[in-house]
Short mmCIF file of C-alpha atoms in Angstrom, two decimals:
data_model
loop_
_atom_site.label_atom_id
_atom_site.label_comp_id
_atom_site.label_asym_id
_atom_site.label_seq_id
_atom_site.Cartn_x
_atom_site.Cartn_y
_atom_site.Cartn_z
CA UNK A 154 -25.13 -7.58 86.62
CA UNK A 155 -28.05 -5.65 85.15
CA UNK A 156 -31.53 -6.44 86.29
CA UNK A 157 -34.04 -8.50 84.36
CA UNK A 158 -37.16 -6.69 83.19
CA UNK A 159 -39.20 -8.31 85.95
CA UNK A 160 -36.75 -7.12 88.61
CA UNK A 161 -36.61 -3.66 87.09
CA UNK A 162 -40.38 -3.23 87.12
CA UNK A 163 -40.60 -4.24 90.75
CA UNK A 164 -38.25 -1.38 91.66
CA UNK A 165 -39.16 1.31 89.15
CA UNK A 166 -42.26 3.38 88.50
CA UNK A 167 -43.38 3.14 84.89
CA UNK A 168 -46.65 3.63 83.09
CA UNK A 169 -48.43 0.42 82.16
CA UNK A 170 -49.68 -0.04 78.62
CA UNK A 171 -51.49 -3.34 78.17
CA UNK A 172 -53.88 -3.36 75.25
CA UNK A 173 -56.07 -6.15 73.93
CA UNK A 174 -56.67 -6.16 70.17
CA UNK A 175 -60.16 -6.44 68.70
CA UNK A 176 -60.66 -7.03 65.00
CA UNK A 177 -63.35 -5.18 63.06
CA UNK A 178 -64.00 -5.96 59.39
CA UNK A 179 -64.17 -2.29 58.46
CA UNK A 180 -60.54 -1.89 59.48
CA UNK A 181 -60.94 -0.03 62.76
CA UNK A 182 -59.39 -1.50 65.90
CA UNK A 183 -60.89 -1.09 69.36
CA UNK A 184 -58.82 -1.71 72.48
CA UNK A 185 -59.51 -2.22 76.15
CA UNK A 186 -57.07 -2.14 79.05
CA UNK A 187 -56.14 -5.45 80.60
CA UNK A 188 -53.80 -6.35 83.44
CA UNK A 189 -52.61 -9.94 83.19
CA UNK A 190 -51.57 -11.37 86.55
CA UNK A 191 -49.28 -13.92 84.85
CA UNK A 192 -47.14 -14.03 81.70
CA UNK A 193 -48.95 -14.68 78.44
CA UNK A 194 -49.24 -18.39 77.54
CA UNK A 195 -46.65 -19.79 75.15
CA UNK A 196 -46.66 -22.34 72.32
CA UNK A 197 -43.72 -23.85 70.44
CA UNK A 198 -45.24 -22.84 67.13
CA UNK A 199 -48.13 -20.62 66.06
CA UNK A 200 -49.83 -21.06 62.68
CA UNK A 201 -49.89 -17.90 60.62
CA UNK A 202 -53.28 -16.20 60.81
CA UNK A 203 -54.75 -12.88 59.77
CA UNK A 204 -54.40 -10.27 62.49
CA UNK A 205 -55.84 -7.26 60.65
CA UNK A 206 -57.57 -6.54 57.38
CA UNK A 207 -59.10 -3.39 55.90
CA UNK A 208 -60.00 -1.81 52.58
CA UNK A 209 -59.29 1.88 52.81
CA UNK A 210 -57.41 4.76 51.23
CA UNK A 211 -53.99 4.51 52.85
CA UNK A 212 -51.24 2.01 53.47
CA UNK A 213 -48.96 0.22 55.92
CA UNK A 214 -45.64 1.46 57.30
CA UNK A 215 -43.33 -0.02 59.88
CA UNK A 216 -40.54 1.00 62.23
CA UNK A 217 -37.96 -1.62 63.21
CA UNK A 218 -34.56 -2.15 64.74
CA UNK A 219 -32.29 -4.78 66.22
CA UNK A 220 -31.72 -5.19 69.97
CA UNK A 221 -28.39 -7.05 69.79
CA UNK A 222 -25.16 -6.69 67.82
CA UNK A 223 -21.56 -7.84 67.85
CA UNK A 224 -19.24 -6.44 70.53
CA UNK A 225 -17.17 -3.72 68.90
CA UNK A 226 -13.93 -4.87 70.53
CA UNK A 227 -13.79 -7.63 67.92
CA UNK A 228 -11.84 -6.37 64.93
CA UNK A 229 -14.32 -7.28 62.13
CA UNK A 230 -17.37 -6.09 64.05
CA UNK A 231 -17.49 -2.50 62.77
CA UNK A 232 -17.02 -3.69 59.19
CA UNK A 233 -19.98 -6.02 59.63
CA UNK A 234 -22.16 -3.31 61.20
CA UNK A 235 -21.54 -1.09 58.19
CA UNK A 236 -22.68 -3.82 55.81
CA UNK A 237 -19.82 -6.26 55.50
CA UNK A 238 -20.28 -10.03 55.49
CA UNK A 239 -20.67 -11.83 58.78
CA UNK A 240 -23.14 -13.89 60.80
CA UNK A 241 -24.08 -13.81 64.48
CA UNK A 242 -22.54 -17.20 65.24
CA UNK A 243 -19.10 -15.78 64.44
CA UNK A 244 -19.22 -13.14 67.20
CA UNK A 245 -19.63 -12.50 70.86
CA UNK A 246 -22.99 -10.71 70.80
CA UNK A 247 -23.97 -7.90 73.15
CA UNK A 248 -26.82 -5.47 73.70
CA UNK A 249 -27.66 -2.32 71.76
CA UNK A 250 -28.45 0.34 74.37
CA UNK A 251 -29.02 3.91 73.16
CA UNK A 252 -31.27 5.43 75.82
CA UNK A 253 -28.69 6.53 78.43
CA UNK A 254 -30.88 4.93 81.08
CA UNK A 255 -28.83 2.81 83.54
CA UNK A 256 -31.91 0.74 84.37
CA UNK A 257 -32.26 -0.74 80.87
CA UNK A 258 -29.86 -3.25 79.41
CA UNK A 259 -30.98 -2.90 75.78
CA UNK A 260 -32.78 -0.24 73.79
CA UNK A 261 -32.99 0.97 70.21
CA UNK A 262 -35.03 3.48 68.22
CA UNK A 263 -36.76 3.65 64.87
CA UNK A 264 -39.00 6.12 63.07
CA UNK A 265 -42.67 5.73 62.28
CA UNK A 266 -43.00 7.82 59.13
CA UNK A 267 -46.58 8.78 58.20
CA UNK A 268 -47.74 10.99 55.33
CA UNK A 269 -49.45 14.27 56.07
CA UNK A 270 -53.16 13.77 56.73
CA UNK A 271 -52.78 10.13 57.78
CA UNK A 272 -54.85 8.64 60.61
CA UNK A 273 -53.63 5.46 62.30
CA UNK A 274 -56.22 2.67 62.16
CA UNK A 275 -54.15 -0.16 63.64
CA UNK A 276 -50.69 -0.58 65.16
CA UNK A 277 -48.98 -3.64 66.60
CA UNK A 278 -45.57 -4.12 68.14
CA UNK A 279 -43.69 -7.40 67.63
CA UNK A 280 -40.53 -8.33 69.52
CA UNK A 281 -38.42 -11.47 69.80
CA UNK A 282 -35.03 -13.11 69.81
CA UNK A 283 -32.83 -15.90 71.14
CA UNK A 284 -32.82 -16.57 74.89
CA UNK A 285 -29.86 -18.96 74.87
CA UNK A 286 -26.42 -17.87 73.68
CA UNK A 287 -23.53 -17.53 76.12
CA UNK A 288 -26.15 -16.90 78.81
CA UNK A 289 -29.67 -18.24 79.31
CA UNK A 290 -32.43 -15.67 79.80
CA UNK A 291 -35.62 -16.57 81.72
CA UNK A 292 -38.63 -17.06 79.46
CA UNK A 293 -40.93 -15.38 82.03
CA UNK A 294 -39.92 -12.00 80.57
CA UNK A 295 -40.67 -12.92 76.93
CA UNK A 296 -44.06 -11.21 77.01
CA UNK A 297 -42.87 -7.85 78.40
CA UNK A 298 -41.01 -4.89 76.93
CA UNK A 299 -40.78 -1.16 77.52
CA UNK A 300 -41.91 1.30 74.85
CA UNK A 301 -41.61 5.08 74.66
CA UNK A 302 -43.38 7.23 72.11
CA UNK A 303 -41.58 10.25 70.54
CA UNK A 304 -40.64 12.53 73.43
CA UNK A 305 -42.34 10.22 75.95
CA UNK A 306 -41.31 8.03 78.84
CA UNK A 307 -41.20 4.27 79.01
CA UNK A 308 -44.38 2.29 79.56
CA UNK A 309 -44.56 -1.41 80.23
CA UNK A 310 -46.11 -3.34 77.37
CA UNK A 311 -47.51 -6.82 77.94
CA UNK A 312 -48.15 -9.37 75.21
CA UNK A 313 -51.88 -9.69 74.57
CA UNK A 314 -51.75 -12.97 72.66
CA UNK A 315 -50.02 -16.35 72.84
CA UNK A 316 -46.23 -16.05 72.68
CA UNK A 317 -44.37 -18.25 70.24
CA UNK A 318 -41.45 -19.95 72.05
CA UNK A 319 -39.45 -22.91 70.79
CA UNK A 320 -36.18 -24.56 71.77
CA UNK A 321 -34.59 -26.07 68.63
CA UNK A 322 -31.37 -26.21 66.65
CA UNK A 323 -29.29 -24.87 69.53
CA UNK A 324 -31.51 -21.80 69.96
CA UNK A 325 -34.25 -20.79 72.39
CA UNK A 326 -36.33 -18.53 70.16
CA UNK A 327 -39.49 -16.52 70.83
CA UNK A 328 -41.77 -13.80 69.43
CA UNK A 329 -44.38 -11.81 71.34
CA UNK A 330 -46.72 -9.00 70.29
CA UNK A 331 -49.26 -6.48 71.50
CA UNK A 332 -51.76 -3.96 70.13
CA UNK A 333 -50.45 -0.39 70.52
CA UNK A 334 -53.05 1.38 68.39
CA UNK A 335 -54.09 4.02 70.96
CA UNK A 336 -50.46 4.92 71.74
CA UNK A 337 -49.41 5.35 68.11
CA UNK A 338 -52.65 7.07 67.09
CA UNK A 339 -52.26 9.64 69.87
CA UNK A 340 -48.49 10.07 69.52
CA UNK A 341 -48.17 10.17 65.75
CA UNK A 342 -44.97 9.93 63.71
CA UNK A 343 -41.47 10.12 65.06
CA UNK A 344 -38.85 8.00 66.81
CA UNK A 345 -40.17 5.22 69.04
CA UNK A 346 -37.88 3.52 71.56
CA UNK A 347 -38.24 -0.13 72.57
CA UNK A 348 -36.21 -1.51 75.50
CA UNK A 349 -35.73 -4.69 77.52
CA UNK A 350 -36.35 -7.12 74.65
CA UNK A 351 -35.54 -10.44 76.33
CA UNK A 352 -32.53 -11.50 74.28
CA UNK A 353 -29.34 -13.20 75.47
CA UNK A 354 -25.77 -12.06 74.90
CA UNK A 355 -22.65 -14.16 74.38
CA UNK A 356 -21.44 -16.55 71.73
CA UNK A 357 -22.66 -19.91 70.45
CA UNK A 358 -22.90 -21.84 67.22
CA UNK A 359 -26.57 -20.86 66.96
CA UNK A 360 -25.71 -17.19 67.48
CA UNK A 361 -27.50 -14.39 69.27
CA UNK A 362 -30.17 -12.20 67.68
CA UNK A 363 -33.19 -10.10 68.53
CA UNK A 364 -35.20 -7.05 67.60
CA UNK A 365 -38.60 -5.41 67.27
CA UNK A 366 -40.98 -4.15 64.57
CA UNK A 367 -43.89 -1.73 64.91
CA UNK A 368 -46.40 -2.27 62.07
CA UNK A 369 -48.79 0.65 61.47
CA UNK A 370 -51.84 0.70 59.17
CA UNK A 371 -53.24 4.12 58.31
CA UNK A 372 -55.91 5.78 56.24
CA UNK A 373 -55.26 8.83 54.10
CA UNK A 374 -57.79 10.20 51.59
CA UNK A 375 -54.97 11.40 49.31
CA UNK A 376 -53.78 7.85 48.63
CA UNK A 377 -55.26 5.06 46.48
CA UNK A 378 -57.85 2.63 47.79
CA UNK A 379 -55.91 -0.41 49.01
CA UNK A 380 -56.36 -3.84 50.51
CA UNK A 381 -54.40 -3.87 53.81
CA UNK A 382 -53.62 -7.16 55.49
CA UNK A 383 -51.40 -8.26 58.37
CA UNK A 384 -50.63 -11.85 59.37
CA UNK A 385 -48.52 -13.17 62.21
CA UNK A 386 -47.43 -16.47 63.68
CA UNK A 387 -44.26 -18.21 64.80
CA UNK A 388 -43.03 -20.83 62.36
CA UNK A 389 -39.63 -22.48 61.82
CA UNK A 390 -38.54 -22.20 58.21
CA UNK A 391 -35.37 -24.22 57.59
CA UNK A 392 -35.94 -27.16 55.26
CA UNK A 393 -39.69 -26.69 55.37
CA UNK A 394 -42.32 -25.36 53.00
CA UNK A 395 -42.33 -21.97 54.74
CA UNK A 396 -45.07 -19.61 55.80
CA UNK A 397 -47.74 -19.10 53.14
CA UNK A 398 -50.52 -16.51 53.27
CA UNK A 399 -53.38 -16.60 50.78
CA UNK A 400 -54.70 -13.18 49.75
CA UNK A 401 -58.34 -13.98 49.02
CA UNK A 402 -61.19 -11.70 47.94
CA UNK A 403 -58.81 -8.84 47.14
CA UNK A 404 -59.86 -7.63 43.67
CA UNK A 405 -56.85 -5.94 42.05
CA UNK A 406 -56.18 -4.61 38.56
CA UNK A 407 -53.40 -5.70 36.24
CA UNK A 408 -50.18 -4.03 37.33
CA UNK A 409 -51.55 -3.14 40.77
CA UNK A 410 -49.06 -1.33 42.97
CA UNK A 411 -48.38 -1.64 46.65
CA UNK A 412 -45.91 -3.09 49.11
CA UNK A 413 -45.31 -6.25 51.09
CA UNK A 414 -43.21 -6.83 54.19
CA UNK A 415 -41.80 -9.51 56.47
CA UNK A 416 -40.26 -10.02 59.91
CA UNK A 417 -38.01 -13.04 60.51
CA UNK A 418 -35.38 -14.20 62.97
CA UNK A 419 -31.87 -15.67 62.55
CA UNK A 420 -31.49 -15.24 58.80
CA UNK A 421 -27.76 -15.37 58.01
CA UNK A 422 -26.26 -13.13 55.35
CA UNK A 423 -24.72 -15.17 52.58
CA UNK A 424 -26.70 -18.35 53.23
CA UNK A 425 -28.82 -18.64 50.09
CA UNK A 426 -32.03 -20.52 49.55
CA UNK A 427 -34.52 -18.22 51.26
CA UNK A 428 -37.09 -16.16 49.40
CA UNK A 429 -40.28 -14.15 49.57
CA UNK A 430 -42.48 -15.10 46.63
CA UNK A 431 -45.80 -13.77 45.35
CA UNK A 432 -47.87 -16.15 43.22
CA UNK A 433 -50.96 -14.74 41.53
CA UNK A 434 -51.66 -17.74 39.34
CA UNK A 435 -49.02 -16.99 36.71
CA UNK A 436 -45.26 -16.99 37.04
CA UNK A 437 -44.34 -16.54 40.74
CA UNK A 438 -42.38 -13.37 41.52
CA UNK A 439 -39.48 -13.51 44.00
CA UNK A 440 -38.96 -10.15 45.67
CA UNK A 441 -35.55 -8.55 45.48
CA UNK A 442 -34.00 -5.10 45.83
CA UNK A 443 -30.62 -3.47 46.38
CA UNK A 444 -30.47 -4.79 49.96
CA UNK A 445 -32.02 -8.22 49.47
CA UNK A 446 -30.93 -10.77 46.83
CA UNK A 447 -33.88 -12.76 45.54
CA UNK A 448 -32.44 -15.99 47.03
CA UNK A 449 -31.19 -14.43 50.30
CA UNK A 450 -33.93 -12.19 51.62
CA UNK A 451 -33.25 -13.40 55.17
CA UNK A 452 -29.89 -11.64 55.16
CA UNK A 453 -29.99 -9.57 58.36
CA UNK A 454 -31.41 -6.30 57.03
CA UNK A 455 -33.93 -3.66 57.96
CA UNK A 456 -34.58 -2.37 54.45
CA UNK A 457 -37.15 -0.16 52.70
CA UNK A 458 -37.86 0.97 49.16
CA UNK A 459 -36.50 4.46 48.61
CA UNK A 460 -35.64 6.76 51.50
CA UNK A 461 -35.54 4.65 54.66
CA UNK A 462 -36.99 5.90 57.95
CA UNK A 463 -34.43 6.81 60.63
CA UNK A 464 -33.00 4.17 63.01
CA UNK A 465 -30.73 4.54 66.02
CA UNK A 466 -28.40 2.77 65.52
CA UNK A 467 -28.74 2.13 61.80
CA UNK A 468 -26.58 -0.97 61.36
CA UNK A 469 -26.62 -2.26 57.80
CA UNK A 470 -26.04 -5.86 58.97
CA UNK A 471 -28.34 -6.61 61.91
CA UNK A 472 -26.80 -10.05 62.50
CA UNK A 473 -29.92 -12.18 62.52
CA UNK A 474 -32.89 -9.81 62.51
CA UNK A 475 -34.86 -9.11 59.31
CA UNK A 476 -37.64 -6.56 58.89
CA UNK A 477 -37.96 -5.73 55.21
CA UNK A 478 -40.43 -3.91 52.96
CA UNK A 479 -40.61 -4.46 49.18
CA UNK A 480 -42.40 -2.71 46.30
CA UNK A 481 -44.75 -4.94 44.32
CA UNK A 482 -43.06 -3.71 41.11
CA UNK A 483 -45.11 -5.70 38.60
CA UNK A 484 -45.67 -8.69 40.84
CA UNK A 485 -49.33 -8.65 39.79
CA UNK A 486 -49.20 -8.40 35.99
CA UNK A 487 -52.75 -9.71 35.54
CA UNK A 488 -56.02 -8.69 37.15
CA UNK A 489 -57.40 -11.06 39.75
CA UNK A 490 -58.81 -11.43 43.22
CA UNK A 491 -56.40 -13.81 44.95
CA UNK A 492 -52.71 -14.47 45.33
CA UNK A 493 -50.35 -16.23 47.72
CA UNK A 494 -47.44 -14.69 49.61
CA UNK A 495 -44.84 -17.27 50.73
CA UNK A 496 -41.71 -16.88 52.87
CA UNK A 497 -39.44 -19.93 52.84
CA UNK A 498 -35.90 -21.00 53.65
CA UNK A 499 -33.96 -24.05 52.52
CA UNK A 500 -30.82 -23.66 54.63
CA UNK A 501 -31.16 -20.94 57.28
CA UNK A 502 -32.34 -22.06 60.72
CA UNK A 503 -34.83 -19.19 60.76
CA UNK A 504 -38.22 -18.36 62.20
CA UNK A 505 -40.99 -16.40 60.46
CA UNK A 506 -42.94 -13.92 62.56
CA UNK A 507 -44.87 -11.40 60.43
CA UNK A 508 -46.08 -10.86 56.87
CA UNK A 509 -48.06 -7.85 55.62
CA UNK A 510 -49.33 -6.42 52.35
CA UNK A 511 -50.87 -3.24 50.99
CA UNK A 512 -52.25 -3.80 47.47
CA UNK A 513 -54.07 -1.29 45.23
CA UNK A 514 -57.73 -2.27 45.01
CA UNK A 515 -59.61 -2.61 41.72
CA UNK A 516 -62.26 0.06 41.49
#
């Protein structure tokens, strides 16, 4: 049996990266080392709140990947991984583990892609999943993961804020996060590896899922002036009004461009009734693209407009983990200074974790 993250860290020498986020209105983020003696506190739900906001020339990018997938010995598994229909509750789920390190039981990689001349102003890693499938994982490890920058070695990362953790609907779900601004600012673009996300393997009606997303805000004088905003929380979505984020005091012109993104857990492909909607006081716009139907955005995808950053592995169906980015594409047809971004689900037993937006500012 492979060791838990807590056991591993007692027997291995790793760097420790534990960073506490500090918000500054101008968009810069300061950080100070901390060394928690106990796991971060947990709550069964966390209201969505603004984590970061800035007005600067630049944008927001993200790297993301799943930490669990179906076991390939099952005949339909490879078809599902390449984009076929299927949901996590139909499979025995196991770990993704790409790092060739016998001391880690899961690991995956994804690319932070930054334009030339960009300077990172804020970066935050989010990770989460289901602790109860065929096995039950201890919640004490929810607030810890390992992260390695491009070409670097693993460092322990400890959650620097309250961890969302809720047992409901046959699942034991959580999300944790931590500020990694100094690491990403110093390391720059490339493939980041995240390991030891505390997710369970096995099979159950609720299904197994898990993954991570690294959200990065940057400034770049060659790009338009934009409003950048990041919100996070931990909110169940099924049959509820969803997670709504008001974008206030963000003057934008008619036809303003930009992008919005989401992170959510346990969205099942083919279960309709979930959407990401932008309402700027006119007709609400439901986001959709080639990977995400407008009424099934929680469909187990890590999707981007245009050329997607690299992922290892790059499964097209992530079986319960969503980290998607959408172009605004006319979602703001009229000038204004406020709008609402809402993620909701009518049927999926899903949890919302992150929303972010980068919107061209009116000058």
